[in-house]
Each structure stands twice: as structure tokens, then as C-alpha cells.
Coordinates of C-alpha atoms in Angstrom, one line a residue:
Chain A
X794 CA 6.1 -18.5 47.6
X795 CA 3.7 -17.1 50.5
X796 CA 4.3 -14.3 52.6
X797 CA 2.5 -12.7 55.8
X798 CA 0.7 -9.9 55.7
X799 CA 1.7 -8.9 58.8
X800 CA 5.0 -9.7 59.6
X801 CA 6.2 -10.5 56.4
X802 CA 7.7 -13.8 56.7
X803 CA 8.1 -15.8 53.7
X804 CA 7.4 -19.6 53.4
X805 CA 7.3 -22.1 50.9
X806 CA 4.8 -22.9 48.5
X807 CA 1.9 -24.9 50.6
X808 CA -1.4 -25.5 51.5
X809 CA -1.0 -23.3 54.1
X810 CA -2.9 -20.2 55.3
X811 CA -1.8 -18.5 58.7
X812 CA 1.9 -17.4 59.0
X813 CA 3.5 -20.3 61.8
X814 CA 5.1 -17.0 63.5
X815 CA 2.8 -14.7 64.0
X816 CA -0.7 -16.3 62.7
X817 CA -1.5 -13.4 59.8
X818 CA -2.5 -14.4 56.9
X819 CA -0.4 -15.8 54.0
X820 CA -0.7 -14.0 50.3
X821 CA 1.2 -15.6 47.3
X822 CA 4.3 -13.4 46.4
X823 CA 4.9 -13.0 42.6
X824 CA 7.8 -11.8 40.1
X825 CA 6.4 -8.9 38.6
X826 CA 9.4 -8.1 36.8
X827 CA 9.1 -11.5 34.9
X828 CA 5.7 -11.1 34.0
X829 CA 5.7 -7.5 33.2
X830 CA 8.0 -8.7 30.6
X831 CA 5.4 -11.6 29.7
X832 CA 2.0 -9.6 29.2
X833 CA 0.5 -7.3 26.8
X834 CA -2.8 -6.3 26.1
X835 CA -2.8 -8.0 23.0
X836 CA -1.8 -11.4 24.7
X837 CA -4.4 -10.6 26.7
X838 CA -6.9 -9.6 24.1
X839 CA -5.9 -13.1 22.2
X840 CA -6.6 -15.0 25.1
X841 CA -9.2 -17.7 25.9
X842 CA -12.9 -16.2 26.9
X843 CA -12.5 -17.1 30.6
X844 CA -10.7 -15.8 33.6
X845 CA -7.5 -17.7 32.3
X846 CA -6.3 -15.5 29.5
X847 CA -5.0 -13.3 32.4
X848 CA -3.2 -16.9 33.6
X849 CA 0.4 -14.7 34.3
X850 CA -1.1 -13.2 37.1
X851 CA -2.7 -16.4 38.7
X852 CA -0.3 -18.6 41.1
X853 CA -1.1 -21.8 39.3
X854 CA 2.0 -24.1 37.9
X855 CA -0.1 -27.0 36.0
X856 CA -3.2 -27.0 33.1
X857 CA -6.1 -24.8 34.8
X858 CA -9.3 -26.8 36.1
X859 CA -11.8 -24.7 33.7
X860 CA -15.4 -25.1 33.4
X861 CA -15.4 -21.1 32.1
X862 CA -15.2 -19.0 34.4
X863 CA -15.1 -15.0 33.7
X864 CA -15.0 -13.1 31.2
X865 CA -18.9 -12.5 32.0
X866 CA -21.3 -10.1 30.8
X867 CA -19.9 -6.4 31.3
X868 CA -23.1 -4.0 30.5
X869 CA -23.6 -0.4 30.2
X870 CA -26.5 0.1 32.6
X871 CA -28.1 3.1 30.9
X872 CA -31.4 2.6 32.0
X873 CA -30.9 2.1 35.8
X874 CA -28.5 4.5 35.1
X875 CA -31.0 7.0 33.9
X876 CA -32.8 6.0 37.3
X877 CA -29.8 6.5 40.0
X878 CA -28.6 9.6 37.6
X879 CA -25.3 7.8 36.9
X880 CA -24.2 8.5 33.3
X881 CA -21.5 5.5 33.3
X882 CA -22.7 3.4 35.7
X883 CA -21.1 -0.4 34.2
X884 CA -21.9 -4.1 35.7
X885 CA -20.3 -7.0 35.7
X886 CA -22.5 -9.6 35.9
X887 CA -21.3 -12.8 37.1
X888 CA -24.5 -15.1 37.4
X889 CA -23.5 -16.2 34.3
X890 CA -20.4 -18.4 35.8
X891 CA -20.5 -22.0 35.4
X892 CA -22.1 -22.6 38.2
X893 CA -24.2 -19.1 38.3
X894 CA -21.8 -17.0 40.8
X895 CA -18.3 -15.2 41.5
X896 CA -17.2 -18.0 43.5
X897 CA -16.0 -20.2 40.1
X898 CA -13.5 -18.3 39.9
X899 CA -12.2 -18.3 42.8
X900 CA -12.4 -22.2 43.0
X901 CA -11.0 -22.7 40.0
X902 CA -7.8 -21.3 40.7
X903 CA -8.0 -23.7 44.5
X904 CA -8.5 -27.1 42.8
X905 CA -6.2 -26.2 40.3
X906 CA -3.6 -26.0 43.5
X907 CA -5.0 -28.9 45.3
X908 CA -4.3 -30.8 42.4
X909 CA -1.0 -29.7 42.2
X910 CA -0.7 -30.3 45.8
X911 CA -2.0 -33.8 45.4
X912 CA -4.7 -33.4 47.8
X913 CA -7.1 -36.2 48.2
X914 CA -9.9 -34.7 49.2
X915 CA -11.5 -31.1 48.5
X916 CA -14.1 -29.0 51.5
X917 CA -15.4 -25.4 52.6
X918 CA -17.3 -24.1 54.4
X919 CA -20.5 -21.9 52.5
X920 CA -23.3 -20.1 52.5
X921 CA -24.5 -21.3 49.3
X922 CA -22.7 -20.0 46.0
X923 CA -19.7 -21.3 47.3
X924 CA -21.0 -25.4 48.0
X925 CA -22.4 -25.2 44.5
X926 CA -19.3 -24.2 42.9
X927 CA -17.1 -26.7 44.9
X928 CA -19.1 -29.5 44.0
X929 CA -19.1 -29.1 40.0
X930 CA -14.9 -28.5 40.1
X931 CA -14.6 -31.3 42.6
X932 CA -16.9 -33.6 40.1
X933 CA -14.9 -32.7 36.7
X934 CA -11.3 -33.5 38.4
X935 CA -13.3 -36.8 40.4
X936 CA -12.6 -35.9 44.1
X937 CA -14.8 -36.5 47.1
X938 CA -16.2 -33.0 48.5
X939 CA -17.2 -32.0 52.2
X940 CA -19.0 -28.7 52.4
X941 CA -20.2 -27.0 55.7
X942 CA -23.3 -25.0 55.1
X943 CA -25.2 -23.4 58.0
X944 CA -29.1 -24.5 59.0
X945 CA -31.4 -22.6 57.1
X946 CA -29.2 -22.0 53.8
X947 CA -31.5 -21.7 50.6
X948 CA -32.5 -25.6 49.3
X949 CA -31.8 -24.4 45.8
X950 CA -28.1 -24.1 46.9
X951 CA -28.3 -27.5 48.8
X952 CA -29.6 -28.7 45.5
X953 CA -26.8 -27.7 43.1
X954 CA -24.4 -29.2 45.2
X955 CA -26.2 -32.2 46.2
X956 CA -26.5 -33.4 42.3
X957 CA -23.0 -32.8 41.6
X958 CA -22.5 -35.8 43.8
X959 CA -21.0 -33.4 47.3
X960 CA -21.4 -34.4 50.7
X961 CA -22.9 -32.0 52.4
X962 CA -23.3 -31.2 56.3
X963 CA -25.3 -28.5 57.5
X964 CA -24.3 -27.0 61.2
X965 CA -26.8 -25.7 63.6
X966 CA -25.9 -22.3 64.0
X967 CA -24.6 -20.0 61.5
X968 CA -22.1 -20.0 59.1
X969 CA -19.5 -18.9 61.4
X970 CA -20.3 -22.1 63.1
X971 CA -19.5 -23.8 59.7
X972 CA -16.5 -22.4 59.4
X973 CA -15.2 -23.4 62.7
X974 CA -16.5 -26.8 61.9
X975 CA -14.7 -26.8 58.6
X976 CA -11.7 -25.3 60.4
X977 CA -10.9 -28.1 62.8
X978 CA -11.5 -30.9 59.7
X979 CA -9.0 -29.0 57.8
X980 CA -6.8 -28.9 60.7
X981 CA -6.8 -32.4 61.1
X982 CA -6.9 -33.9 57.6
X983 CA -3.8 -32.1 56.0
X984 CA -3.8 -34.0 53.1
X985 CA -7.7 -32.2 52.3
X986 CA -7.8 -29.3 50.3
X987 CA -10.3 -26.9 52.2
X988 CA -10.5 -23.9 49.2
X989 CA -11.3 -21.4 51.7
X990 CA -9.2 -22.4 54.6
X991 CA -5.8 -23.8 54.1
X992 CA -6.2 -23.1 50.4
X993 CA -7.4 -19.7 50.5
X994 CA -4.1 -17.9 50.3
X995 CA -4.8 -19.3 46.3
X996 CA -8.4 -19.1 46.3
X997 CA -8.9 -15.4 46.8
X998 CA -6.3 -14.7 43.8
X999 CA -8.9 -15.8 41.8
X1000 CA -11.2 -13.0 42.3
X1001 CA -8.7 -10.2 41.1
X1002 CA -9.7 -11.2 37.6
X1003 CA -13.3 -9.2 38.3
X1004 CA -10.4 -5.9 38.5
X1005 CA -8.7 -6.9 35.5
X1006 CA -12.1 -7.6 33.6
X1007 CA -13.4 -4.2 34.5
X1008 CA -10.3 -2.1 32.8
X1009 CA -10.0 -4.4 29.8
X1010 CA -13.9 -3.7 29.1
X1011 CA -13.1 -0.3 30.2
X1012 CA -10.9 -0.2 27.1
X1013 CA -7.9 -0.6 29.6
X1014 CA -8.9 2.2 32.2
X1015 CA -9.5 2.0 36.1
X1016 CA -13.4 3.1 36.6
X1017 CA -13.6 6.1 38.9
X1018 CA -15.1 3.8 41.5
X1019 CA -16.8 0.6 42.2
X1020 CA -19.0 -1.1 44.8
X1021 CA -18.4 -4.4 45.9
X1022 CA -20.9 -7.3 48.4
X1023 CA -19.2 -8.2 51.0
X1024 CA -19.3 -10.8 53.5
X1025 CA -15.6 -12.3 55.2
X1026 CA -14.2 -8.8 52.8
X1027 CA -12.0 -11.0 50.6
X1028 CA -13.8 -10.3 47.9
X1029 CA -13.3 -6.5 47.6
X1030 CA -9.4 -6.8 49.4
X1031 CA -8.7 -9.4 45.8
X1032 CA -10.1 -6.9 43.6
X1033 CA -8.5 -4.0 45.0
X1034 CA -4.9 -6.5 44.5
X1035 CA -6.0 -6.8 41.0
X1036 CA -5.7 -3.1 40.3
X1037 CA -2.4 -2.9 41.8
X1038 CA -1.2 -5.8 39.6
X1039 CA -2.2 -4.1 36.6
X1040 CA -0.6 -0.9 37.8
X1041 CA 2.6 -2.9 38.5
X1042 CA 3.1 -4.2 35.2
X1043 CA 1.8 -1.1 33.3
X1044 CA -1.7 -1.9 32.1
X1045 CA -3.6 0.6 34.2
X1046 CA -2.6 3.6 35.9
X1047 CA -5.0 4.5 39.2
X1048 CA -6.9 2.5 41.5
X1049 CA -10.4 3.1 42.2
X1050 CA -12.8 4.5 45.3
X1051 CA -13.6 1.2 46.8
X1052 CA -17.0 0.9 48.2
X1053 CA -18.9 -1.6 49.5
X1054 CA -22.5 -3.5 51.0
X1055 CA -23.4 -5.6 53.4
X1056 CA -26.8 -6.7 54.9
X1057 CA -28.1 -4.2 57.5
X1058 CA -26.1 -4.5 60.9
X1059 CA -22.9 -6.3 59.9
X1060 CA -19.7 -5.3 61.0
X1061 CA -17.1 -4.0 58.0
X1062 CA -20.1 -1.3 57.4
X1063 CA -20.7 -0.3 60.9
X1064 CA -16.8 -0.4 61.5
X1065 CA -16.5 2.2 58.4
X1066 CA -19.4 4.0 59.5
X1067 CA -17.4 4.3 63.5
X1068 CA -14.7 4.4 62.2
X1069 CA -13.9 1.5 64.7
X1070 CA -12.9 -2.3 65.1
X1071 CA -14.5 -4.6 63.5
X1072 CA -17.3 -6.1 66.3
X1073 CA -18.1 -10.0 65.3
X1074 CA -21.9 -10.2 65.3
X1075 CA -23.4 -13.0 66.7
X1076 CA -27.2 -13.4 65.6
X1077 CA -28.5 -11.9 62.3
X1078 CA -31.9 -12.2 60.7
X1079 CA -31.5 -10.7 57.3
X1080 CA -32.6 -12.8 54.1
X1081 CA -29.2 -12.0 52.2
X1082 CA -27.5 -15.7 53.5
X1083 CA -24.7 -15.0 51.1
X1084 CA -23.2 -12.6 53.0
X1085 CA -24.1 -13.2 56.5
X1086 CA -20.8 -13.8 57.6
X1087 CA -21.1 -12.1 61.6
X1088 CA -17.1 -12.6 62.0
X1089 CA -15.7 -11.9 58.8
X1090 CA -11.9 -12.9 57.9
X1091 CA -10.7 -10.1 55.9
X1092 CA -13.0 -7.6 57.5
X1093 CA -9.9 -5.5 58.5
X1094 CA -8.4 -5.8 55.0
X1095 CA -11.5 -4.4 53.6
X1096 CA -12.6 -1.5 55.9
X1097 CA -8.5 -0.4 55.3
X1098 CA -9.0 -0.4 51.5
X1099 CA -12.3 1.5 52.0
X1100 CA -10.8 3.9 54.3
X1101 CA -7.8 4.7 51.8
X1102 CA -9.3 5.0 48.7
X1103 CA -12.1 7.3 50.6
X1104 CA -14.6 5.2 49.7
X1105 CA -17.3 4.2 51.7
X1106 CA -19.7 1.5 52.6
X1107 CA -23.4 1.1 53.2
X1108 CA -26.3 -1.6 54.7
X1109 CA -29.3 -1.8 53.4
X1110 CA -32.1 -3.3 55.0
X1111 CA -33.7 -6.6 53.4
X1112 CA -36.7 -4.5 51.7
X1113 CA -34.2 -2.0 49.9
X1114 CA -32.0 -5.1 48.5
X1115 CA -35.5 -6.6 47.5
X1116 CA -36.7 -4.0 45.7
X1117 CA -33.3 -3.1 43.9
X1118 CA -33.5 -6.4 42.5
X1119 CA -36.5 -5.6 41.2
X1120 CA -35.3 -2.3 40.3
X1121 CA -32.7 -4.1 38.2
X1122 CA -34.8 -6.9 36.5
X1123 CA -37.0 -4.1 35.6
X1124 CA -34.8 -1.8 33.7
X1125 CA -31.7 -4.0 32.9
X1126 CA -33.6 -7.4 32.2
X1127 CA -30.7 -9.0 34.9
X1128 CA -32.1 -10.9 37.9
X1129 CA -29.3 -10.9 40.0
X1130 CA -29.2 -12.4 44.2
X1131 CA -29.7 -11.0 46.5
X1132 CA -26.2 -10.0 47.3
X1133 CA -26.3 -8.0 43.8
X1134 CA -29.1 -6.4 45.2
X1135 CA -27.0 -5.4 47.7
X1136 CA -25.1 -3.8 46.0
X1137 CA -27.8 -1.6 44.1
X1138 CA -29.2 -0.7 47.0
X1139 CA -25.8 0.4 48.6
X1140 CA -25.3 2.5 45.7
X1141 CA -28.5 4.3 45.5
X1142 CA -28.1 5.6 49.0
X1143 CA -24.0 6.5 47.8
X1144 CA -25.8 8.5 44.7
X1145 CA -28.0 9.9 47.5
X1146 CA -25.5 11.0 49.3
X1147 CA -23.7 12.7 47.2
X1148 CA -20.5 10.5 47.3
X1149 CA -20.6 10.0 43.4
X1150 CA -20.9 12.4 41.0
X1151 CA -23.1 12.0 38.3
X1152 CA -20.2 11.9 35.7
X1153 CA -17.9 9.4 37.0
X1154 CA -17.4 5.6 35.5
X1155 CA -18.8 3.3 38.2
X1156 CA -18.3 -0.5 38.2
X1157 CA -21.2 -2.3 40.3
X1158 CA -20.4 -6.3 40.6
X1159 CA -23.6 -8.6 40.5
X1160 CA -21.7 -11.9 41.9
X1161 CA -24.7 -14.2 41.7
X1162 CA -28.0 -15.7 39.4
X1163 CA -30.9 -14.7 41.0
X1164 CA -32.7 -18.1 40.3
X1165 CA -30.4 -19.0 43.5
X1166 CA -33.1 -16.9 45.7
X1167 CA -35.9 -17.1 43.7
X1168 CA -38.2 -18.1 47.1
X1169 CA -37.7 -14.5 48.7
X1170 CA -39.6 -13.0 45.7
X1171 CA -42.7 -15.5 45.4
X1172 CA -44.7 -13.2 47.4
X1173 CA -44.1 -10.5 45.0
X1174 CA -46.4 -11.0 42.3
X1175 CA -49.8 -12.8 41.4
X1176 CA -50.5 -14.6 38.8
X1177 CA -54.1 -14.6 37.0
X1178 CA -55.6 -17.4 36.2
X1179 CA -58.0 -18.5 33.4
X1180 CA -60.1 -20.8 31.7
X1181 CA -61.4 -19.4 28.4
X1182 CA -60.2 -16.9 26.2
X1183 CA -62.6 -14.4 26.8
X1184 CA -61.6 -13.8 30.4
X1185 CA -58.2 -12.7 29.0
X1186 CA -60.2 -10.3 26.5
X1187 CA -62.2 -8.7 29.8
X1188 CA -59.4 -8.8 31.8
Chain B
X679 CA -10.4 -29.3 81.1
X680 CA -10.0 -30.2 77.7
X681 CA -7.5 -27.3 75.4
X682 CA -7.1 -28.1 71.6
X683 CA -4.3 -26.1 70.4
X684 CA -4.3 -25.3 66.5
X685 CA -1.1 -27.3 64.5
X686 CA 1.0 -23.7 64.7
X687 CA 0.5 -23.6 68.2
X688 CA 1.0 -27.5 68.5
X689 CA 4.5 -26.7 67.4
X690 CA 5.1 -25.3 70.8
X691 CA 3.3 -27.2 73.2
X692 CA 4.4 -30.2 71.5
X693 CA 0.8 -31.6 71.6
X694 CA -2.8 -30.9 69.5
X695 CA -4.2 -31.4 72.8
X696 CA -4.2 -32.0 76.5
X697 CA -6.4 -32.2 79.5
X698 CA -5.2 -29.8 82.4
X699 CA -6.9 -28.9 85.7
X700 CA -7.5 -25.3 86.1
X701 CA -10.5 -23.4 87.2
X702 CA -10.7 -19.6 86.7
X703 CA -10.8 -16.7 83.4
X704 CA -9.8 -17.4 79.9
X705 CA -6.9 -14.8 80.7
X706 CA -5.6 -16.4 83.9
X707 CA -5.7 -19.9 82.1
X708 CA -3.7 -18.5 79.5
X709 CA -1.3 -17.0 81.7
X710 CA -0.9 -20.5 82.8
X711 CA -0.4 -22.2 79.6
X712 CA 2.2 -19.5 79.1
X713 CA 3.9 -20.3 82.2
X714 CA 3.9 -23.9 81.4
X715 CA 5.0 -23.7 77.5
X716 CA 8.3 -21.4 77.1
X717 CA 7.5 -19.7 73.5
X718 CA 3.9 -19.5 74.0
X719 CA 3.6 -15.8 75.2
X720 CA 5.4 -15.1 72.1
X721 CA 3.5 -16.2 69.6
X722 CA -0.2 -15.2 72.2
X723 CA 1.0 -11.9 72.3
X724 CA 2.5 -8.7 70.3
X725 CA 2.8 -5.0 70.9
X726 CA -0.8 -4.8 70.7
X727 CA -2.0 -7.0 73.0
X728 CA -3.7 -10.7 72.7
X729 CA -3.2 -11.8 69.1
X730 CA -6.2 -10.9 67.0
X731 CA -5.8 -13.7 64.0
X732 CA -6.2 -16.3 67.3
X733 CA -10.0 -17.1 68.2
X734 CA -10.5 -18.7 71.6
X735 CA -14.2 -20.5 72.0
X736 CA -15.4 -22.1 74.7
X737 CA -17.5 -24.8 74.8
X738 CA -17.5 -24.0 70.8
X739 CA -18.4 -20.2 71.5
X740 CA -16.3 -17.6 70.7
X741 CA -15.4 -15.8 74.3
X742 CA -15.8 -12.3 72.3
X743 CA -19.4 -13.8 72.2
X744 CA -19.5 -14.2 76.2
X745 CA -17.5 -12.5 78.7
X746 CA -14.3 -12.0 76.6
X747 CA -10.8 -13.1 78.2
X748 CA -13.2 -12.7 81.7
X749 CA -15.0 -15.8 80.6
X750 CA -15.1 -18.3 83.4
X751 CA -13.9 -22.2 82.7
X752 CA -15.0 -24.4 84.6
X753 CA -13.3 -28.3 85.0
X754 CA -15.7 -29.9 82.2
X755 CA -15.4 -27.3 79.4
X756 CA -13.6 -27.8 76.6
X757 CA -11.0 -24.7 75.0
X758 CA -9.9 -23.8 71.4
X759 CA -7.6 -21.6 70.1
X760 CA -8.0 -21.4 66.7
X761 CA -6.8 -19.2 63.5
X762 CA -9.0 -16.4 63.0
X763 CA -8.5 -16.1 59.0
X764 CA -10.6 -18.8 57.0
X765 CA -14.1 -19.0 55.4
X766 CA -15.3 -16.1 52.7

């Protein structure tokens, strides 16, 4: 079952994602009385190393589509810690998906539904992690793949796609010209299951497990707060649903200050900041493609969740997200993209600013490798080169 | 002028997509395509005003990206309407 957010309507099961009356968006509607009496931490605990041991809270009626997602790396940071002055600072890394990012999770919950929808084709529209991700799911259940990437996306996404057999077409303009793009092909081939479009009610499901992850490493407790990238906002909206679902069925008790990071300039940040509408932005320049989104989806969702749980959001500029990457390769041996360093950068200036206390258990979610944007930092370091051994010796 | 209406809208208008002759703002044409479609003002509008999970580009340019609903159309140009939540 779906029902608006909005207006409430319910509909039928269906690869469907605006309500018909009022054109909010659809979210899947579960029993939690049924599964409350289904799960347990120790089902949990006794469950498969991936995002599907917590399978009772996932909308998905058939045999997963898992190439192993979740259940990633969750690391107590205590020497960047040491650095920001964060005793408990935590991360949960996700570069080691699959196919190196967040976004496996989120795709393996859509194919799963396409395939129970019997959908003949798969598509999205990405800015990278996203294409990659779609094209190694599409390739294990053997369905053709359209992706929509904007011009000037990083090769090395292009790449992973490409060898995991996708078609790929790349839009001049930006990604929200992709999206549009993908938009109208999903409008007009029903029978297609676009995972961010008429799939997505399904697809952003997937991401809660990055809540539930966090308290079960957290030896079943809610962190005091966490920072989140964002881009369209459904990242940080699912996550926040993830703690409420483990408050409704008793496995956690309180839900976090929700903060987040975008590039410099985009518009959930400068909406929290002016405490105003989100403004769609047309032109951007910043080197963090993965969450350039100028007209995000769930923006609204996302500065709500922000503003209730007095949280706050931040936008660094492209040197600060460089050099917290750095920052974090240095001292926790991760390299993480450069939405990760995002989000290092967005919490150094929230440390700076005295929104978190020194004390408090933070969760800070790296949702990408940072092989994927290995170009930005080739003009970061020199190499010496030599020819005998004793040029090493003098050097 | 070219409109392509999204399948929910579709619903009403009984058609993806028509050619109509108009020449004016994005808000007068849509005043007209609500006096020509009975139901369409209903599902355009609420309490707040224009319906923010509908897009409207023209010539594949989102109007909030031009002059808003004071964006001229002119006889050649071609309208969307289309559902504001996808992508991420």
C-alpha cells in the first residue's frame, strides 16, 4: 500500500510515485503492529551481513536482488575525533558497497520491486554513484538499463556503468536536465522501472537501513546526532524514517539532531540558513557532482526534519570538502568522495560553532569510495622520481 | 503551441497532449486550459496557491528559471507540466 504525504490518500501497490489527486509524493504504508510482533534484536543480530537482515522493515514481497549491500564498516573515528574535539564522533562508511556507494542499497530494494512488478526494462537518472549501481543490479537480474547522466559527470562513473553492459545517455545541461529527460521516458514507457522516479516511493526505503545500522552498532541506541550529504534530501528524509521505525516497534527510543551538507550555494542549506523556501538553482560550478542537484525533490522534506530536530545544515566550499578528505585519509586511513568530504567539512564548521558538544555520540555517513573522484586530487601531491638507489639515500 | 500534460493530468484532459493557439503568460494560458478542462483548477490549485509538486518548463526550461508564471508563450513553444518529485 502507498499513501500521500500530503493528502493522505491511499493507493494500491504500484510503480507509482505522485499521488493522482493532489501530485505529493507517495511513501509505502506498513503494519507495524505485525512486524513489531516479528523482530527482535536477536533476529536481527542472527541475520545475514547485509542490509537484508532488517528485511521486516523493507516493502519487498519476493527473494531480495543482493549483491551485499550494508552492513558496512561502522568506525570509531578517534583520531579525526581528537582533531574536531569530538569524543564519540562514529562513521559509517559506505564506499565499501558493492558497487562502492550508498546508492546499492537503495537499488537493491527498486529492482527487487521492478521484478516483482514485472517491469521490462530498468532507468534513472544520476550523477554518478547512482548509474554505477543501476547497471551491476540490472546485469545480475539480466535487464536492459537507460541511465541519464548530465555532461561533465566524472568518466570513472561513466566507466562502471558502461562495463556492466548499461546504456548510457548523457544530457547537456545538468542533472536536473537528466531528470526531466528520464522523467518524460518514464512517463511514457510504463512498463520501465525508472528506480528514482516511478519506483522511488520503494527506492528511498532502502536507505533507512544507514538509521537502523547506526543504533545496532550503537549497541541499540540513537546517536545524539548525525550529519548527512544531501542532494534531492531523500537521503537524510529515509534515515530520519528509519529512526521512527525503530522507535515504533521498540528497538530505539529517541531520534537524533539531523544535520546536513551540501556544496556551497545550494538550496536545502541556504533555505535552513533563511529560514525560507527552497529556491531551485540553476547553474552551479562546484566539483562535488554527486550532489549537485539545483532543484532537489525532497528538499522540503529535509529542511522540515532539520528544522524539527534543531539541527542544522552547512556548505562548504570545494577547498574545505577537498581538504577534509584529506583530513580524513590522513588520520582515519578512509578515502572517502567527495560528498563524504562534505560532510567532514560540514561538521567541522558545526564543532566550530558550537552546535555539538564535545561529549555527544555523532554519526557522520561517508556514502561513497573516493577512487570515484580520484581526478580532483591529482594536483595534490608530487611524486619523486629516480633512477639509482643513491638518489633515494640523498633524498 | 504544443502542451504535454503528465499521465495524472492526462486523466483530466483526456489527452497526453494537444496543440492549442494561445499567445500570452504561463498564468493566463493556464487560466485557459482551466476554463477549457472542468477538474483542472482542482487538481492546479490548493489553498496555497499554484501546486508546488507540478513543474511547468518551457521550451524545456523550468519558468521558475525565467519569468515565473509571467513567462511569455509564444505560438511555436512547446509547454510541460510535469511532477516535481523524481531524481535523488
Amino acid at each position: 500500500m502507498l499513501r500521500c504525504m500530503i493528502c493522505k490518500k491511499e493507493i494500491e501497490d504500484l510503480p507509482s510515485y505522485i499521488c493522482p489527486r493532489c501530485f505529493g509524493p507517495l511513501e509505502v504504508v506498513y503494519d507495524w503492529e505485525q512486524i513489531k510482533e516479528r523482530v527482535s534484536r536477536e533476529k536481527i543480530e542472527r541475520g545475514v551481513e547485509s542490509m537484508w537482515r532488517y528485511k521486516d522493515f523493507l516493502p519487498v514481497n519476493r527473494e531480495p536482488v543482493d549483491l551485499g549491500a550494508g552492513f558496512t564498516r561502522f568506525i570509531h573515528a578517534k583520531n579525526l575525533g581528537e582533531i574536531l574535539g569530538l569524543k564519540n564522533l562514529y562513521l559509517l562508511d559506505d564506499s565499501t558497497n558493492p558497487t562502492y556507494s550508498f546508492k546499492d542499497r537503495v537499488v537493491s530494494v527498486a529492482v527487487t520491486k521492478a521484478l516483482e512488478f514485472k517491469m521490462r526494462a530498468l532507468g534513472c537518472a544520476s550523477t554518478g554513484n547512482l548509474a554505477g549501481s543501476l547497471a551491476a543490479h540490472a546485469a545480475k537480474v539480466k535487464l536492459p538499463t537507460y541511465i541519464f547522466v548530465p555532461a561533465g559527470i566524472e568518466k570513472t562513473k561513466i566507466v562502471q556503468a558502461a562495463v556492466h553492459g548499461a546504456n548510457i545517455i548523457e544530457v547537456e545541461g545538468s542533472y536536473d536536465d537528466a531528470n526531466r529527460i528520464a522523467m518524460e521516458m518514464a512517463e511514457n514507457n510504463p512498463d520501465w522501472g525508472f528506480v528514482n522516479i516511478n519506483l522511488r516511493p520503494y527506492y528511498v526505503e532502502g536507505s533507512k537501513t544507514l538509521a537502523y545500522e547506526a543504533v545496532e552498532r550503537l549497541d541499540w541506541r540513537s546517536p545524539d546526532q548525525v550529519i548527512l550529504p544531501m542532494a534531492s534530501g531523500a537521503l537524510l528524509t529515509s534515515v530520519y524514517k528509519g529512526f521512527q521505525d525503530f522507535i515504533k516497534v521498540g528497538l530505539t527510543d529517541t531520534i537524533p539532531i539531523f544535520n546536513g551538507a551540501q556544496p556551497e550555494g545550494f538550496p536545502i542549506v541556504r533555505a535552513v540558513r533563511e529560514k525560507a523556501e527552497i529556491k531551485p538553482l540553476k547553474e552551479s560550478q562546484t566539483i562535488v557532482h554527486s550532489l549537485a542537484i539545483g532543484n532537489p525533490a525532497n528538499g522540503f522534506t529535509a529542511k522540515d526534519i532539520i528544522e524539527e530536530t534543531r539541527g542544522y545544515a552547512e556548505d562548504p566550499s570545494d577547498r574545505e570538502v577537498v581538504d577534509s578528505v584529506l583530513l580524513l585519509a590522513k588520520t582515519e586511513g578512509i578515502f572517502t568522495e567527495l560528498a563524504g568530504g562534505t560532510v567532514i567539512a560540514a561538521l567541522k564548521r558545526l564543532v566550530e560553532a558550537g552546535r555539538i558538544d564535545r561529549s555527544e555520540v555523532i554519526v557522520a555517513y561517508l556514502t561513497g569510495n573516493g577512487l570515484k573522484t580520484a581526478d580532483v586530487f591529482l594536483n595534490e601531491f608530487s611524486v619523486r622520481k629516480v633512477s639509482k638507489y643513491e638518489e633515494v639515500i640523498a633524498w | 503551441m504544443k502542451i504535454v500534460y503528465p499521465i495524472i493530468l492526462a486523466a483530466v484532459t483526456r489527452k497526453k497532449e494537444e496543440e492549442v493557439e494561445f499567445s500570452g503568460d504561463v498564468e493566463a494560458l493556464i487560466n485557459f486550459l482551466c476554463e477549457k478542462y472542468k477538474g483542472l483548477k482542482k487538481v492546479l490549485y490548493n489553498k496555497e496557491g499554484f501546486n508546488k509538486f507540478i513543474n511547468i518548463y518551457v521550451n524545456n526550461e523550468d519558468i521558475r528559471n525565467l519569468n515565473g508564471f509571467e513567462t511569455e508563450v509564444k505560438a511555436n513553444d512547446t509547454v510541460k507540466f510535469i511532477p516535481a518529485i523524481a531524481g535523488g
